[in-house]
Coordinates of C-alpha atoms and ligand atoms in Angstrom, one line a residue:
M165 CA 48.3 -17.8 40.6
I166 CA 47.3 -21.4 39.3
N167 CA 49.1 -22.5 36.2
F168 CA 45.9 -23.8 34.4
K169 CA 47.7 -25.1 31.6
E170 CA 49.7 -26.9 34.0
K171 CA 47.0 -28.3 35.9
I172 CA 45.4 -29.5 32.5
A173 CA 48.1 -31.5 32.1
E174 CA 48.4 -32.9 34.7
S175 CA 45.1 -34.2 34.8
I176 CA 45.7 -35.5 31.3
S177 CA 48.9 -36.9 31.8
K178 CA 47.3 -39.0 35.0
V179 CA 44.9 -40.9 31.8
T180 CA 47.6 -41.3 29.2
N181 CA 50.8 -42.1 30.9
I182 CA 52.2 -38.9 28.6
S183 CA 54.5 -36.6 30.6
K184 CA 52.9 -33.4 32.3
E185 CA 55.4 -31.5 30.5
E186 CA 55.4 -32.7 27.0
L187 CA 51.5 -32.1 27.2
E188 CA 52.3 -28.9 28.5
N189 CA 54.3 -28.4 25.3
Y190 CA 51.0 -29.3 23.1
I191 CA 48.3 -27.8 24.6
E192 CA 47.6 -24.3 23.4
K193 CA 44.8 -21.4 23.6
P194 CA 42.1 -21.3 20.7
K195 CA 41.8 -18.1 19.0
D196 CA 38.3 -18.5 19.5
N197 CA 37.6 -18.5 23.3
R198 CA 34.2 -20.3 22.4
M199 CA 36.5 -23.5 21.6
G200 CA 37.8 -23.4 25.4
D201 CA 40.4 -21.5 27.5
F202 CA 42.7 -24.6 26.2
A203 CA 43.0 -27.1 23.6
L204 CA 45.1 -30.2 22.9
P205 CA 45.6 -31.4 19.4
C206 CA 45.6 -35.0 19.6
F207 CA 46.8 -36.2 17.1
K208 CA 50.3 -35.1 18.4
L209 CA 49.8 -38.2 20.7
A210 CA 48.6 -40.4 17.9
K211 CA 52.1 -42.1 17.5
E212 CA 53.2 -42.6 21.1
M213 CA 49.6 -43.8 22.1
K214 CA 49.3 -45.7 18.9
K215 CA 46.1 -44.7 18.5
P216 CA 43.7 -42.2 16.2
P217 CA 43.5 -38.7 17.6
M218 CA 39.7 -39.1 18.0
Q219 CA 39.8 -42.1 19.9
I220 CA 42.6 -40.9 22.2
A221 CA 40.5 -37.8 22.5
N222 CA 37.5 -39.9 23.6
E223 CA 39.1 -41.7 25.9
I224 CA 40.6 -38.7 27.8
K225 CA 37.2 -36.9 28.0
E226 CA 35.8 -40.3 29.4
E227 CA 38.6 -40.7 31.8
I228 CA 38.3 -37.0 33.6
E229 CA 34.8 -37.0 35.1
V230 CA 34.0 -33.2 34.8
P231 CA 33.4 -30.8 37.1
T232 CA 36.7 -31.2 38.3
E233 CA 38.7 -28.3 40.7
Y234 CA 40.1 -26.8 37.5
I235 CA 38.2 -27.6 34.5
K236 CA 34.5 -27.4 34.3
N237 CA 34.2 -29.3 31.0
I238 CA 35.4 -30.6 27.9
E239 CA 34.7 -31.2 24.5
V240 CA 36.1 -33.4 21.2
V241 CA 35.9 -31.8 18.1
N242 CA 37.6 -33.2 15.4
G243 CA 40.3 -34.8 17.4
F244 CA 40.8 -31.9 19.1
L245 CA 40.5 -31.8 23.1
N246 CA 38.9 -28.6 23.8
I247 CA 38.6 -27.4 27.3
F248 CA 36.8 -25.1 29.5
I249 CA 38.6 -24.5 32.7
N250 CA 36.6 -24.4 35.9
N251 CA 36.0 -20.1 35.9
E252 CA 34.9 -20.3 40.0
T253 CA 38.4 -21.3 40.9
L254 CA 40.2 -18.7 38.8
I255 CA 38.0 -16.2 40.1
Q256 CA 38.6 -16.8 43.5
N257 CA 42.2 -17.2 42.6
L258 CA 42.2 -13.7 41.5
L259 CA 40.2 -11.8 44.2
D260 CA 42.6 -13.6 46.6
E261 CA 45.7 -12.9 44.7
M262 CA 44.5 -9.1 43.9
E263 CA 43.6 -8.5 47.6
N264 CA 47.1 -10.0 48.7
K265 CA 49.4 -8.3 46.5
K266 CA 47.4 -5.2 46.0
E267 CA 50.0 -2.8 43.9
E268 CA 52.1 -5.6 43.5
Y269 CA 49.5 -7.5 41.5
G270 CA 51.1 -9.4 39.0
S271 CA 54.4 -9.9 40.3
S272 CA 56.3 -12.9 40.8
N273 CA 59.3 -14.1 42.5
I274 CA 60.9 -16.7 39.3
G275 CA 63.4 -14.1 39.0
N276 CA 64.9 -14.3 42.3
G277 CA 68.5 -14.9 42.8
K278 CA 69.4 -14.1 39.0
N279 CA 70.9 -11.2 37.6
I280 CA 69.8 -9.4 34.3
I281 CA 71.9 -6.0 33.1
V282 CA 69.5 -3.7 31.1
E283 CA 71.8 -1.1 29.2
Y284 CA 69.7 1.0 27.9
S285 CA 69.7 4.9 26.6
S286 CA 73.7 5.5 26.3
P287 CA 73.6 8.6 24.5
N288 CA 76.9 10.0 23.2
I289 CA 78.7 12.9 25.2
A290 CA 79.1 16.2 23.3
K291 CA 76.8 14.9 20.3
P292 CA 72.9 15.3 20.7
F293 CA 70.3 12.9 22.4
H294 CA 68.4 12.1 19.0
I295 CA 65.3 10.6 18.5
G296 CA 66.5 7.1 18.3
H297 CA 68.2 7.5 22.3
F298 CA 64.5 8.3 23.2
R299 CA 63.0 5.5 22.0
N300 CA 66.0 3.4 23.7
T301 CA 65.3 5.3 27.0
V302 CA 61.9 4.5 27.0
I303 CA 62.2 0.7 25.7
G304 CA 65.1 0.2 28.3
R305 CA 63.5 1.2 31.0
A306 CA 60.4 -0.6 30.2
L307 CA 62.6 -3.9 30.3
Y308 CA 64.3 -2.9 33.7
N309 CA 60.9 -2.5 35.2
M310 CA 59.6 -5.5 33.8
Y311 CA 62.4 -7.9 35.4
K312 CA 62.6 -6.2 38.5
F313 CA 59.0 -6.9 39.1
L314 CA 59.1 -10.4 38.4
G315 CA 62.1 -10.7 41.2
Y316 CA 65.0 -10.3 39.4
N317 CA 68.1 -8.5 40.5
T318 CA 68.3 -5.9 37.8
I319 CA 70.9 -3.8 36.8
G320 CA 70.6 -0.8 34.9
I321 CA 73.3 0.7 33.3
N322 CA 73.9 3.5 31.1
H323 CA 76.8 2.9 29.0
L324 CA 77.8 6.8 27.4
G325 CA 79.5 7.5 24.9
D326 CA 82.5 9.2 26.6
W327 CA 85.2 7.9 25.0
G328 CA 86.6 7.4 21.4
T329 CA 88.3 9.4 18.5
Q330 CA 85.8 12.3 18.5
F331 CA 87.2 13.6 21.2
G332 CA 90.2 13.8 19.8
K333 CA 88.8 15.8 16.9
L334 CA 86.6 18.0 19.6
I335 CA 89.2 18.7 21.5
E336 CA 91.2 20.2 18.4
G337 CA 88.4 22.1 17.5
Y338 CA 88.1 23.5 20.9
K339 CA 91.6 24.5 21.1
R340 CA 91.0 26.2 17.8
F341 CA 88.2 27.9 18.0
G342 CA 86.4 27.1 21.3
A343 CA 86.3 30.7 22.4
E344 CA 84.1 31.9 19.6
Y345 CA 81.3 29.0 21.2
N346 CA 78.7 29.5 24.2
L347 CA 79.4 26.2 25.6
E348 CA 78.0 26.7 28.7
E349 CA 74.5 28.1 27.4
N350 CA 73.7 25.3 25.1
P351 CA 76.5 22.7 25.4
I352 CA 75.5 20.1 22.8
D353 CA 74.9 22.1 19.8
E354 CA 77.6 24.5 20.3
L355 CA 79.9 21.3 20.6
T356 CA 78.4 19.9 17.2
K357 CA 79.0 23.0 15.6
I358 CA 82.6 23.0 16.6
Y359 CA 82.7 19.6 15.4
V360 CA 81.2 20.0 12.1
R361 CA 83.8 22.6 11.8
I362 CA 86.7 20.7 12.6
N363 CA 85.9 17.7 10.7
A364 CA 85.6 19.8 7.7
L365 CA 89.0 21.3 8.4
C366 CA 90.1 17.3 8.7
K367 CA 89.3 16.9 5.0
E368 CA 91.1 19.9 3.9
D369 CA 94.2 19.6 5.5
E370 CA 95.9 16.2 6.8
S371 CA 97.9 16.9 9.3
V372 CA 94.9 19.1 11.5
L373 CA 93.5 15.1 11.2
E374 CA 97.0 13.9 12.3
A375 CA 96.7 16.3 15.4
C376 CA 93.2 14.9 16.3
R377 CA 94.5 11.5 16.7
D378 CA 97.2 12.6 18.5
N379 CA 94.7 14.3 20.9
F380 CA 93.0 11.2 21.3
K381 CA 96.3 9.2 22.2
K382 CA 96.7 11.9 24.4
L383 CA 93.7 11.7 26.2
E384 CA 94.4 7.9 26.1
D385 CA 97.8 8.1 28.1
G386 CA 96.2 10.5 30.6
D387 CA 97.4 14.0 29.7
E388 CA 96.3 16.4 32.1
Y389 CA 95.1 19.2 29.6
C390 CA 93.2 16.7 27.2
T391 CA 91.6 14.8 29.9
E392 CA 90.7 18.3 31.4
I393 CA 88.8 19.3 28.2
W394 CA 87.1 16.6 27.8
K395 CA 85.5 16.2 31.5
K396 CA 83.7 19.6 30.8
F397 CA 82.8 18.5 27.8
K398 CA 81.1 15.8 29.5
E399 CA 79.6 17.4 32.6
L400 CA 78.3 20.0 30.6
S401 CA 76.6 17.2 28.5
L402 CA 75.2 15.2 31.0
K403 CA 73.4 18.4 32.5
E404 CA 71.7 18.8 29.3
F405 CA 70.8 14.9 29.1
Q406 CA 69.9 14.9 32.5
R407 CA 67.2 17.7 32.0
I408 CA 65.5 15.0 29.3
Y409 CA 65.8 12.0 31.8
D410 CA 64.2 14.2 34.5
I411 CA 60.9 14.6 32.0
L412 CA 60.8 10.8 31.6
D413 CA 61.6 10.3 34.9
V414 CA 64.0 7.5 34.2
H415 CA 67.0 6.4 36.4
F416 CA 69.8 4.5 36.1
D417 CA 71.9 2.2 38.7
Y418 CA 75.4 3.0 37.0
N419 CA 76.2 5.8 34.6
T420 CA 79.6 4.0 33.3
G421 CA 80.4 4.9 30.3
E422 CA 82.9 3.6 27.4
S423 CA 86.0 5.9 29.5
F424 CA 85.4 3.6 32.9
Y425 CA 86.9 0.7 30.7
I426 CA 89.8 2.2 29.7
D427 CA 92.0 0.3 32.4
K428 CA 90.4 -3.0 31.7
M429 CA 91.0 -3.0 27.8
P430 CA 94.7 -4.4 28.2
E431 CA 93.5 -7.4 29.8
V432 CA 91.2 -8.2 26.8
V433 CA 93.8 -7.4 24.2
D434 CA 96.1 -9.9 26.3
I435 CA 93.7 -12.8 26.4
L436 CA 92.7 -12.5 22.7
R437 CA 96.8 -12.5 21.9
K438 CA 97.0 -15.5 24.1
N439 CA 94.2 -17.2 22.5
N440 CA 95.7 -16.7 18.8
K441 CA 92.8 -14.8 18.0
L442 CA 94.6 -11.0 17.1
V443 CA 95.7 -10.5 13.8
E444 CA 97.7 -7.7 12.5
S445 CA 96.0 -6.2 9.6
E446 CA 97.7 -2.9 8.0
G447 CA 99.0 -2.3 11.6
A448 CA 95.6 -2.3 13.8
E449 CA 95.0 -5.6 15.2
I450 CA 91.8 -7.3 14.5
V451 CA 89.8 -10.8 15.1
D452 CA 89.3 -12.5 11.5
L453 CA 85.4 -13.1 11.6
E454 CA 85.8 -14.5 7.8
Y455 CA 84.4 -18.2 8.8
K456 CA 81.1 -16.3 10.1
N457 CA 81.1 -14.1 6.9
M458 CA 81.3 -11.5 8.9
S459 CA 83.6 -8.3 8.6
P460 CA 86.5 -8.4 11.1
L461 CA 86.4 -6.7 14.3
M462 CA 89.0 -4.0 15.2
V463 CA 90.4 -4.3 18.6
V464 CA 93.2 -1.9 18.4
K465 CA 94.1 0.6 15.7
S466 CA 96.8 1.0 14.2
N467 CA 98.3 4.2 16.0
G468 CA 97.7 1.6 19.0
S469 CA 94.6 3.8 20.1
T470 CA 91.7 1.6 21.5
T471 CA 88.2 0.9 19.6
Y472 CA 84.6 1.4 20.6
A473 CA 84.5 -2.8 20.4
A474 CA 87.5 -3.1 22.5
R475 CA 85.8 -0.8 25.3
D476 CA 82.4 -3.2 24.9
L477 CA 84.4 -6.1 25.3
A478 CA 86.2 -4.9 28.1
A479 CA 82.4 -4.4 29.9
I480 CA 81.3 -7.5 29.1
L481 CA 84.4 -9.1 31.3
Y482 CA 83.7 -6.6 34.0
R483 CA 79.9 -7.1 34.0
A484 CA 80.3 -11.3 34.0
R485 CA 82.8 -10.8 37.1
T486 CA 81.1 -8.1 38.9
Y487 CA 77.6 -8.8 38.6
D488 CA 77.6 -12.1 37.3
F489 CA 74.5 -11.9 34.7
D490 CA 72.4 -14.7 33.6
K491 CA 71.5 -11.9 31.0
C492 CA 73.2 -9.0 29.7
I493 CA 70.7 -6.8 27.4
Y494 CA 71.9 -4.3 25.3
V495 CA 69.2 -2.3 23.7
V496 CA 70.4 -0.5 20.5
G497 CA 69.5 0.8 17.5
S498 CA 69.5 -2.0 14.3
E499 CA 72.3 0.4 12.8
Q500 CA 74.4 -1.8 15.4
N501 CA 73.1 -5.3 14.6
L502 CA 76.7 -6.3 13.0
H503 CA 78.4 -4.4 16.3
F504 CA 76.7 -7.0 18.2
E505 CA 76.9 -10.3 15.7
Q506 CA 80.7 -9.6 16.2
L507 CA 81.2 -8.6 19.8
F508 CA 79.1 -11.7 21.0
E509 CA 81.1 -13.8 18.4
V510 CA 84.5 -12.3 19.9
A511 CA 83.4 -12.7 23.6
K512 CA 83.3 -16.6 23.0
Y513 CA 87.4 -15.9 23.2
L514 CA 87.7 -14.1 26.5
D515 CA 87.7 -17.2 28.5
L516 CA 84.5 -16.9 29.8
D517 CA 82.0 -19.5 31.4
E518 CA 79.8 -20.5 28.3
K519 CA 76.9 -18.6 30.7
Y520 CA 77.7 -15.1 30.0
V521 CA 78.4 -15.9 26.5
N522 CA 74.6 -17.0 25.8
G523 CA 73.9 -14.7 28.4
L524 CA 74.4 -12.0 25.6
I525 CA 71.5 -10.2 24.5
H526 CA 70.7 -7.4 21.8
V527 CA 67.7 -6.4 21.9
T528 CA 67.0 -4.0 18.9
Y529 CA 64.7 -1.7 17.7
G530 CA 63.1 0.1 14.7
M531 CA 63.2 4.0 13.7
V532 CA 61.1 6.8 14.5
R533 CA 59.6 7.9 11.1
L534 CA 57.4 11.4 11.1
K535 CA 54.4 10.7 9.0
T536 CA 55.9 12.4 6.5
G537 CA 59.0 10.2 6.3
K538 CA 62.6 9.6 8.0
M539 CA 63.9 12.4 9.9
S540 CA 66.9 13.7 8.6
T541 CA 69.4 16.2 9.9
R542 CA 70.1 17.6 6.1
E543 CA 66.7 18.7 5.6
G544 CA 65.9 19.8 8.6
T545 CA 63.1 17.4 9.9
M546 CA 65.4 16.4 12.8
I547 CA 63.4 17.1 16.1
K548 CA 65.2 17.3 18.9
V549 CA 64.0 15.6 22.0
E550 CA 63.8 18.4 24.5
D551 CA 61.2 19.9 22.4
L552 CA 59.3 17.0 21.0
L553 CA 58.8 16.1 25.3
K554 CA 57.7 20.1 25.3
E555 CA 54.8 20.0 22.5
A556 CA 53.9 17.0 23.8
V557 CA 52.6 18.6 27.3
S558 CA 51.6 21.7 25.5
R559 CA 49.3 20.2 23.0
A560 CA 47.5 17.7 25.6
K561 CA 47.3 20.9 27.7
V562 CA 45.4 22.3 25.2
I563 CA 43.2 19.0 24.7
I564 CA 42.5 19.2 28.4
E565 CA 41.9 22.9 28.4
G566 CA 39.1 22.1 25.8
K567 CA 37.8 19.1 27.8
N568 CA 37.9 20.0 31.3
P569 CA 38.6 23.4 31.8
N570 CA 37.8 23.7 35.6
L571 CA 40.1 21.0 36.3
E572 CA 42.6 20.8 39.2
D573 CA 46.5 20.8 38.5
K574 CA 46.1 20.9 34.4
D575 CA 49.9 21.4 34.0
D576 CA 50.7 18.3 36.5
V577 CA 47.8 16.4 34.3
A578 CA 49.0 17.4 30.6
K579 CA 52.5 16.7 31.4
K580 CA 51.5 12.5 32.3
V581 CA 49.2 12.8 29.5
G582 CA 51.6 14.1 27.0
I583 CA 54.6 12.7 28.3
G584 CA 52.5 9.1 28.6
A585 CA 51.3 10.0 24.8
V586 CA 54.3 9.6 23.6
I587 CA 55.6 6.6 25.7
F588 CA 53.0 4.7 25.1
N589 CA 53.7 5.6 21.1
D590 CA 57.2 3.9 21.2
L591 CA 55.6 1.2 22.8
A592 CA 52.6 0.3 21.4
N593 CA 54.0 -2.2 18.6
N594 CA 56.5 -4.4 18.1
I595 CA 59.4 -2.6 18.7
I596 CA 61.3 -3.8 15.8
K597 CA 58.7 -2.0 14.0
D598 CA 59.2 1.5 12.9
E599 CA 57.6 4.1 14.9
V600 CA 55.1 6.4 13.1
F601 CA 55.3 10.3 15.2
D602 CA 51.7 11.3 14.5
W603 CA 50.6 13.7 16.9
D604 CA 46.9 13.6 15.9
I605 CA 47.1 9.4 16.3
M606 CA 49.2 9.3 19.8
L607 CA 47.5 12.1 21.5
N608 CA 43.9 11.2 20.8
F609 CA 41.8 9.7 23.6
Q610 CA 39.7 7.4 21.6
G611 CA 42.4 5.6 20.2
E612 CA 44.7 2.8 21.2
T613 CA 46.5 5.4 23.1
G614 CA 48.4 6.2 26.3
P615 CA 46.0 9.0 26.6
Y616 CA 42.9 6.9 25.8
I617 CA 44.4 4.0 29.0
Q618 CA 44.7 7.2 31.2
Y619 CA 41.3 7.9 30.5
M620 CA 39.7 4.5 31.5
Y621 CA 41.9 4.6 34.8
V622 CA 40.2 7.9 35.4
R623 CA 37.0 6.3 34.9
T624 CA 37.4 3.9 37.4
K625 CA 39.1 6.3 39.8
S626 CA 36.1 8.6 39.7
V627 CA 33.6 5.4 39.3
M628 CA 34.8 4.5 42.9
E629 CA 34.9 7.7 44.9
K630 CA 31.5 8.8 43.5
A631 CA 30.7 5.1 45.4
N632 CA 33.1 6.6 48.3
Y633 CA 34.0 2.7 47.8
T634 CA 36.5 1.0 49.9
P635 CA 37.4 -2.4 48.0
N636 CA 36.3 -5.8 49.8
K637 CA 36.6 -9.0 48.0
D638 CA 34.5 -10.6 50.6
M639 CA 31.2 -8.6 49.0
V640 CA 31.9 -9.9 45.5
D641 CA 29.7 -12.1 43.7
L642 CA 31.4 -14.7 41.9
N643 CA 28.7 -15.9 39.2
E644 CA 27.9 -11.9 38.8
L645 CA 31.3 -11.7 37.6
E646 CA 31.2 -15.1 35.9
E647 CA 28.4 -14.2 34.0
N648 CA 28.6 -10.2 33.3
A649 CA 32.5 -9.9 33.2
E650 CA 33.8 -13.2 32.2
E651 CA 36.5 -12.2 29.3
L652 CA 37.5 -9.1 31.4
V653 CA 38.2 -11.2 34.2
K654 CA 39.6 -13.9 32.2
K655 CA 42.0 -11.0 31.1
L656 CA 42.7 -9.7 34.7
Y657 CA 44.0 -13.0 35.4
E658 CA 46.5 -13.0 32.9
F659 CA 48.4 -10.1 33.7
E660 CA 51.3 -11.8 35.4
D661 CA 51.6 -14.5 32.6
T662 CA 51.4 -11.3 30.2
I663 CA 54.6 -10.0 32.2
K664 CA 55.9 -13.3 31.9
Q665 CA 55.7 -13.2 28.0
A666 CA 57.0 -9.8 27.5
T667 CA 59.4 -10.5 29.7
E668 CA 60.8 -13.6 27.6
K669 CA 60.1 -11.7 24.8
N670 CA 61.9 -8.7 25.3
E671 CA 59.1 -7.0 23.8
P672 CA 57.1 -4.5 25.9
S673 CA 54.2 -4.0 23.4
I674 CA 53.0 -7.0 25.2
I675 CA 51.7 -5.3 27.8
S676 CA 51.0 -2.4 25.8
R677 CA 48.4 -4.6 23.9
Y678 CA 46.9 -6.1 26.8
L679 CA 46.4 -2.9 28.5
I680 CA 44.5 -1.5 25.6
D681 CA 42.6 -4.9 25.6
I682 CA 41.7 -4.3 29.2
A683 CA 40.7 -1.0 28.8
K684 CA 38.2 -1.5 26.0
L685 CA 37.0 -4.6 27.8
Y686 CA 36.1 -2.3 30.9
G687 CA 34.8 0.1 28.6
N688 CA 32.5 -2.1 27.1
F689 CA 31.5 -3.5 30.8
Y690 CA 31.0 -0.3 31.8
N691 CA 28.6 1.0 28.9
D692 CA 26.6 -2.2 29.0
N693 CA 26.2 -2.1 32.8
K694 CA 25.1 -0.1 35.6
I695 CA 27.6 0.4 38.2
M696 CA 25.6 2.0 40.9
V697 CA 22.9 -0.6 40.8
D698 CA 20.6 -0.7 44.0
D699 CA 21.2 -4.7 44.3
E700 CA 24.1 -4.5 47.0
K701 CA 25.6 -7.6 46.2
V702 CA 26.2 -7.0 42.3
R703 CA 27.0 -3.0 43.1
N704 CA 30.1 -4.1 45.2
T705 CA 31.2 -7.2 42.4
R706 CA 30.9 -4.3 40.0
L707 CA 32.9 -1.9 41.8
Y708 CA 35.4 -4.5 43.0
L709 CA 36.1 -5.2 39.2
T710 CA 36.2 -1.4 38.3
Y711 CA 38.9 -1.0 41.3
M712 CA 41.1 -4.2 39.7
V713 CA 40.8 -2.9 36.4
G714 CA 42.1 0.4 37.6
N715 CA 44.6 -1.3 39.8
V716 CA 46.1 -3.3 36.5
L717 CA 46.2 -0.4 34.2
K718 CA 48.2 1.5 37.2
I719 CA 50.6 -1.0 37.1
G720 CA 51.1 -1.8 33.9
T721 CA 51.1 1.7 32.2
G722 CA 53.9 2.3 35.4
L723 CA 56.0 -0.8 34.3
L724 CA 55.8 1.1 30.6
G725 CA 57.4 4.4 32.7
I726 CA 53.5 5.8 32.1
K727 CA 52.2 7.8 35.0
M728 CA 48.5 8.2 35.4
P729 CA 46.5 10.9 36.5
N730 CA 43.8 11.2 39.1
K731 CA 41.6 12.9 37.0
M732 CA 41.8 14.4 33.6
Ligands
LIG293 N1 76.6 5.3 22.4 C1 76.1 4.3 21.5 C2 75.2 5.1 20.2 O1 74.7 6.1 20.6 C3 75.5 3.4 21.8 C4 76.1 2.7 22.9 C5 75.6 1.1 22.4 N2 76.0 0.3 23.8 C6 77.4 -0.8 23.5 N3 77.4 -1.2 24.8 N4 78.0 -0.4 22.4 O2 75.3 5.2 19.2

């Protein structure tokens, strides 16, 4: 699509001798669009041009003969150059792009040739898939889709927590009282009980704790019996996680968990040792990070067992070599902020090209709160993710039943609406903010919600269906769009740019906000304008606008992982 900012910078550059790139940095978008589509604060040029801002602004205005292909008009206000773009060019370009790209509208190839790893979900074997993992999964999937849509070669990895000392404990617990629990039926609940019980025993009896540590050591050394039990835990847990992934329709390119790096850790230790970075501390081997005011990173435990961090370091080495990544994005909650700061610091000592070290990115996010406060296992306010998703669907079903009892495929629609509502709620605001979980808010069809966007989409569908309409841009009247739908049209134009911004910031909520804006603008347009008017040109224009809105809503929600019903 045409980059108007760049085009404007180009025109101004010609008459000022200031570089296009520099001007692009200065040109901003005024908050109030009556002040123009773009503005150049001329005081930024005053020093370089040795003239007062007002004079610069006036001179530029004089020199550029409007209208040009890209600029309709220029106004000077208080040393600001307010620039109005040529809407006709914009609309024409929008229509062309929409027709050429169709359901790929908004995509781009800026990512071609670049490799992006998105690591997300990463639950722990034998432990509950908790609401934090849900949040993580939804954010990670959205980022994955966004990068892919911009042409990046994107690699999605589920870094399962399938290794670590807890398995020593679980194995011990399983040995002692596994027979009392029905693992097949409810693996994670049952394993959690075993875990709690063995932990209690460890506190009472030091020798049990010793046995647990010993089990993990054995597991690391490839002991047959321990490995077999571990495999069983893993299979059973994965089956349970898969149920949630199926509901959310989430996929990964690789399910390479921590255990994948077992044979890759010795090299990490060797490199760090060679670089004199490993220090002994009470029998353990650590990397001192005092100089960064951070606690040390433990690489090898005192009994020789490996650590979570060592596996992460091995993963960095492996991923750099295997995927030659430009970015390796870790979607992980804020409780691990320190771990990633330490990890990225120590990654500097792995003899890797700087490109890889600089490409490591921790995308952190806030926690999920009930409207009554924090979820807590102890207080019994922890919600099981699977139950929560099922509840979302059944609540959506009740609402749909009430609104449209004769709807076909009610179950399918309820699934799309219920799950869509939860996903949208998760991505509606900056991800660093805590997510508040409130059914009434997220399922409100009139609120800034997933169902609201779906509702608007369904409206576009029904408008087109009633009109028996096949999109045809050649029947569109540019004037009608400019006069009656300028704001909406410009918003539609911004889609690609919005996805780029959201990707640069790793912030899917930029897309969520955008979709709400589109839905609202279309809602207003629909209320103010009859679509099925007699005038054929106007009718076709309004229908095409409707088509564009529906298309963008569908693509945008698709990026977020939300499915659209055709009716609701
Ligand atoms: N399994 C961990 C957890 O549930 C998250 C893993 C994060 N990724 C990583 N590379 N350390 O807390």
